[in-house]
């Protein structure tokens, strides 16, 4: 199908700012779904609140636009009641790891078959450029005009430690890699996390010496490195991309079915 | 398999003029027009890598191409 068959064209042009990376993530996610030939009726996309979460308004699959930080909780309800559906949860960095941080780690721990996409632009864009838990120390934001002293979470390490079965990272510059990782994540049976570094030229870029979306994507190109291309003894300070975890662990809905089956057997 | 360009379609109503496609195009096919919208100025230089289409945040670009072999069959 063509890209236009996956979107609600009546809402276009979308409301994201010129050059916003979230549009590129949506573009890549549509390609991933199309390459995998998953029927639109089999997909449920659940989002919370924020610029990133507007994606559920634009993509023409089953969609739920829910509460700030609680997208994963709603998604867990959908998945438990209809385990045969593919549940995809696009979230912003603030949505996923600040107010939604607890949902995030517990969703990873349970290993329910949900794909979480963290569209990380390191800022709260919708509300005016406040720093988020992923801005990182030394960055500037409208609420940190003299510099932010809060260190950032490492989403990959956090997801890994919390028990996610699949953890990967890419950027909006590396689009073909992003599409490939999204396909792997959606195929993975268990909780999968894909962090995608995304640009917010309007707030993060403006506050941090990057004037345009192009500057920010050049930054992703220069300052990230693919895991597969790391020589031994590599020590450069670059953000790594690729698949960090890919393990098959018992999936929550399957385990739940197993408990139901064994309990029912006990009754008879 | 080499791809042959048929058309580069740019939806000017959706393009917000961010310039990502122009900057990263390896063939320098694109430029901004007088209204600050993407424009396929030199389509003959296009190598059909599709990067403009995939990196467009506005879903405003469509690169239509044919495989060389398909072209031969149809001609």
Short mmCIF file of N, CA, C and O in Angstrom, two decimals, chain A residues 72 91-98 101 104-105 108 116-122 132-135 151-164 166-170 191-197 239-240 242 244-245:
data_model
loop_
_atom_site.label_atom_id
_atom_site.label_comp_id
_atom_site.label_asym_id
_atom_site.label_seq_id
_atom_site.Cartn_x
_atom_site.Cartn_y
_atom_site.Cartn_z
N UNK A 72 1.24 3.19 28.24
CA UNK A 72 1.59 1.77 28.41
C UNK A 72 0.57 1.03 29.26
O UNK A 72 0.33 -0.16 29.06
N UNK A 91 5.91 7.12 22.22
CA UNK A 91 5.90 8.04 23.37
C UNK A 91 7.01 9.07 23.22
O UNK A 91 8.03 8.81 22.58
N UNK A 92 6.81 10.21 23.86
CA UNK A 92 7.90 11.17 23.92
C UNK A 92 8.80 10.83 25.10
O UNK A 92 8.48 9.95 25.91
N UNK A 93 9.94 11.52 25.19
CA UNK A 93 10.89 11.21 26.27
C UNK A 93 10.33 11.61 27.63
O UNK A 93 10.47 10.87 28.61
N UNK A 94 9.64 12.74 27.69
CA UNK A 94 9.06 13.15 28.96
C UNK A 94 7.90 12.24 29.34
O UNK A 94 7.79 11.77 30.47
N UNK A 95 7.05 11.98 28.36
CA UNK A 95 5.88 11.12 28.55
C UNK A 95 6.31 9.72 29.04
O UNK A 95 5.76 9.18 29.99
N UNK A 96 7.33 9.16 28.39
CA UNK A 96 7.75 7.78 28.69
C UNK A 96 8.51 7.67 29.99
O UNK A 96 8.35 6.71 30.74
N UNK A 97 9.37 8.64 30.29
CA UNK A 97 10.33 8.44 31.37
C UNK A 97 10.22 9.39 32.55
O UNK A 97 10.87 9.20 33.56
N UNK A 98 9.37 10.39 32.43
CA UNK A 98 9.16 11.25 33.60
C UNK A 98 7.87 10.78 34.27
O UNK A 98 7.88 9.88 35.11
N UNK A 101 7.48 7.02 33.84
CA UNK A 101 8.65 6.20 34.14
C UNK A 101 8.33 4.89 34.83
O UNK A 101 8.89 3.84 34.51
N UNK A 104 6.77 2.48 32.50
CA UNK A 104 7.79 2.01 31.56
C UNK A 104 8.59 0.84 32.15
O UNK A 104 8.70 -0.22 31.54
N UNK A 105 9.09 1.01 33.35
CA UNK A 105 9.93 -0.07 33.91
C UNK A 105 9.11 -1.33 34.22
O UNK A 105 9.59 -2.44 34.04
N UNK A 108 8.32 -3.22 31.04
CA UNK A 108 9.52 -3.95 30.63
C UNK A 108 9.71 -5.20 31.49
O UNK A 108 10.02 -6.29 30.99
N UNK A 116 7.27 -0.42 22.40
CA UNK A 116 7.35 0.96 22.88
C UNK A 116 8.38 1.72 22.05
O UNK A 116 9.53 1.27 21.93
N UNK A 117 7.97 2.83 21.51
CA UNK A 117 8.90 3.66 20.73
C UNK A 117 9.11 4.96 21.49
O UNK A 117 8.15 5.72 21.71
N UNK A 118 10.34 5.21 21.92
CA UNK A 118 10.62 6.45 22.64
C UNK A 118 11.20 7.45 21.64
O UNK A 118 12.33 7.33 21.18
N UNK A 119 10.34 8.41 21.28
CA UNK A 119 10.75 9.45 20.32
C UNK A 119 11.46 10.54 21.13
O UNK A 119 10.83 11.45 21.64
N UNK A 120 12.77 10.39 21.23
CA UNK A 120 13.54 11.19 22.19
C UNK A 120 14.07 12.48 21.57
O UNK A 120 15.10 12.47 20.92
N UNK A 121 13.36 13.59 21.83
CA UNK A 121 13.89 14.89 21.36
C UNK A 121 14.46 15.71 22.52
O UNK A 121 14.81 16.87 22.35
N UNK A 122 14.56 15.10 23.69
CA UNK A 122 15.25 15.67 24.85
C UNK A 122 14.62 16.96 25.39
O UNK A 122 15.30 17.77 26.02
N UNK A 132 13.66 17.79 30.06
CA UNK A 132 13.03 16.49 30.36
C UNK A 132 14.07 15.60 31.04
O UNK A 132 15.24 15.98 31.13
N UNK A 133 13.68 14.39 31.47
CA UNK A 133 14.67 13.49 32.09
C UNK A 133 15.71 12.98 31.09
O UNK A 133 16.62 12.27 31.48
N UNK A 134 15.55 13.34 29.81
CA UNK A 134 16.56 12.92 28.84
C UNK A 134 17.33 14.10 28.26
O UNK A 134 18.14 13.93 27.35
N UNK A 135 17.09 15.32 28.77
CA UNK A 135 17.85 16.48 28.25
C UNK A 135 19.33 16.32 28.55
O UNK A 135 20.18 16.54 27.71
N UNK A 151 21.35 14.99 35.33
CA UNK A 151 21.85 14.00 34.36
C UNK A 151 20.67 13.30 33.68
O UNK A 151 19.57 13.27 34.23
N UNK A 152 20.92 12.73 32.49
CA UNK A 152 19.85 12.06 31.75
C UNK A 152 19.84 10.57 32.03
O UNK A 152 20.87 9.98 32.35
N UNK A 153 18.66 9.97 31.88
CA UNK A 153 18.58 8.51 31.83
C UNK A 153 19.24 8.03 30.54
O UNK A 153 19.17 8.71 29.52
N UNK A 154 19.79 6.83 30.58
CA UNK A 154 20.17 6.14 29.35
C UNK A 154 19.02 5.15 29.09
O UNK A 154 18.86 4.17 29.83
N UNK A 155 18.19 5.43 28.11
CA UNK A 155 16.98 4.63 27.87
C UNK A 155 17.33 3.16 27.64
O UNK A 155 16.64 2.26 28.14
N UNK A 156 18.40 2.93 26.89
CA UNK A 156 18.79 1.56 26.57
C UNK A 156 19.15 0.79 27.84
O UNK A 156 18.65 -0.31 28.08
N UNK A 157 19.99 1.39 28.68
CA UNK A 157 20.40 0.71 29.93
C UNK A 157 19.21 0.50 30.85
O UNK A 157 19.09 -0.54 31.50
N UNK A 158 18.35 1.51 30.91
CA UNK A 158 17.18 1.43 31.78
C UNK A 158 16.25 0.29 31.34
O UNK A 158 15.83 -0.54 32.16
N UNK A 159 15.96 0.24 30.04
CA UNK A 159 15.06 -0.79 29.51
C UNK A 159 15.67 -2.18 29.70
O UNK A 159 15.00 -3.14 30.05
N UNK A 160 16.97 -2.24 29.49
CA UNK A 160 17.70 -3.51 29.64
C UNK A 160 17.62 -4.00 31.09
O UNK A 160 17.27 -5.15 31.35
N UNK A 161 17.91 -3.08 32.02
CA UNK A 161 17.90 -3.45 33.44
C UNK A 161 16.50 -3.83 33.91
O UNK A 161 16.33 -4.71 34.75
N UNK A 162 15.49 -3.17 33.33
CA UNK A 162 14.11 -3.45 33.76
C UNK A 162 13.59 -4.76 33.16
O UNK A 162 12.55 -5.24 33.59
N UNK A 163 14.28 -5.28 32.16
CA UNK A 163 13.92 -6.61 31.68
C UNK A 163 13.30 -6.69 30.29
O UNK A 163 12.76 -7.73 29.93
N UNK A 164 13.36 -5.61 29.52
CA UNK A 164 12.78 -5.64 28.16
C UNK A 164 13.48 -6.71 27.32
O UNK A 164 14.69 -6.89 27.41
N UNK A 166 13.64 -6.84 23.99
CA UNK A 166 14.30 -6.29 22.80
C UNK A 166 14.54 -4.81 23.04
O UNK A 166 13.62 -4.08 23.39
N UNK A 167 15.78 -4.38 22.88
CA UNK A 167 16.11 -2.97 23.10
C UNK A 167 17.02 -2.49 21.97
O UNK A 167 18.05 -3.13 21.68
N UNK A 168 16.63 -1.40 21.33
CA UNK A 168 17.42 -0.88 20.21
C UNK A 168 17.40 0.63 20.20
O UNK A 168 16.58 1.27 20.87
N UNK A 169 18.33 1.21 19.42
CA UNK A 169 18.38 2.67 19.31
C UNK A 169 18.75 3.07 17.88
O UNK A 169 19.60 2.42 17.26
N UNK A 170 18.12 4.12 17.40
CA UNK A 170 18.49 4.68 16.10
C UNK A 170 18.21 6.18 16.12
O UNK A 170 17.93 6.74 17.19
N UNK A 191 8.26 -7.50 25.35
CA UNK A 191 8.28 -6.02 25.41
C UNK A 191 9.51 -5.52 24.66
O UNK A 191 10.65 -5.84 25.01
N UNK A 192 9.27 -4.73 23.62
CA UNK A 192 10.40 -4.21 22.85
C UNK A 192 10.44 -2.69 22.95
O UNK A 192 9.39 -2.04 22.96
N UNK A 193 11.65 -2.18 23.07
CA UNK A 193 11.85 -0.73 23.19
C UNK A 193 12.76 -0.27 22.07
O UNK A 193 13.84 -0.83 21.87
N UNK A 194 12.32 0.73 21.33
CA UNK A 194 13.20 1.36 20.34
C UNK A 194 13.29 2.83 20.69
O UNK A 194 12.29 3.55 20.66
N UNK A 195 14.49 3.28 21.05
CA UNK A 195 14.70 4.70 21.28
C UNK A 195 15.13 5.32 19.95
O UNK A 195 16.08 4.84 19.33
N UNK A 196 14.41 6.34 19.52
CA UNK A 196 14.80 7.03 18.28
C UNK A 196 15.13 8.48 18.62
O UNK A 196 14.26 9.23 19.08
N UNK A 197 16.38 8.85 18.41
CA UNK A 197 16.78 10.24 18.66
C UNK A 197 16.11 11.09 17.58
O UNK A 197 16.27 10.83 16.39
N UNK A 239 27.22 8.25 20.82
CA UNK A 239 26.01 7.50 21.18
C UNK A 239 25.93 6.29 20.24
O UNK A 239 26.06 6.43 19.03
N UNK A 240 25.73 5.13 20.84
CA UNK A 240 25.73 3.90 20.02
C UNK A 240 24.33 3.59 19.51
O UNK A 240 23.33 3.84 20.18
N UNK A 242 21.84 0.58 17.29
CA UNK A 242 21.75 -0.83 16.92
C UNK A 242 20.87 -1.59 17.89
O UNK A 242 20.08 -0.99 18.64
N UNK A 244 20.62 -3.76 21.19
CA UNK A 244 21.40 -3.97 22.41
C UNK A 244 20.96 -5.24 23.15
O UNK A 244 21.75 -5.88 23.82
N UNK A 245 19.67 -5.56 23.06
CA UNK A 245 19.14 -6.76 23.70
C UNK A 245 18.18 -7.43 22.72
O UNK A 245 17.38 -6.75 22.08
#
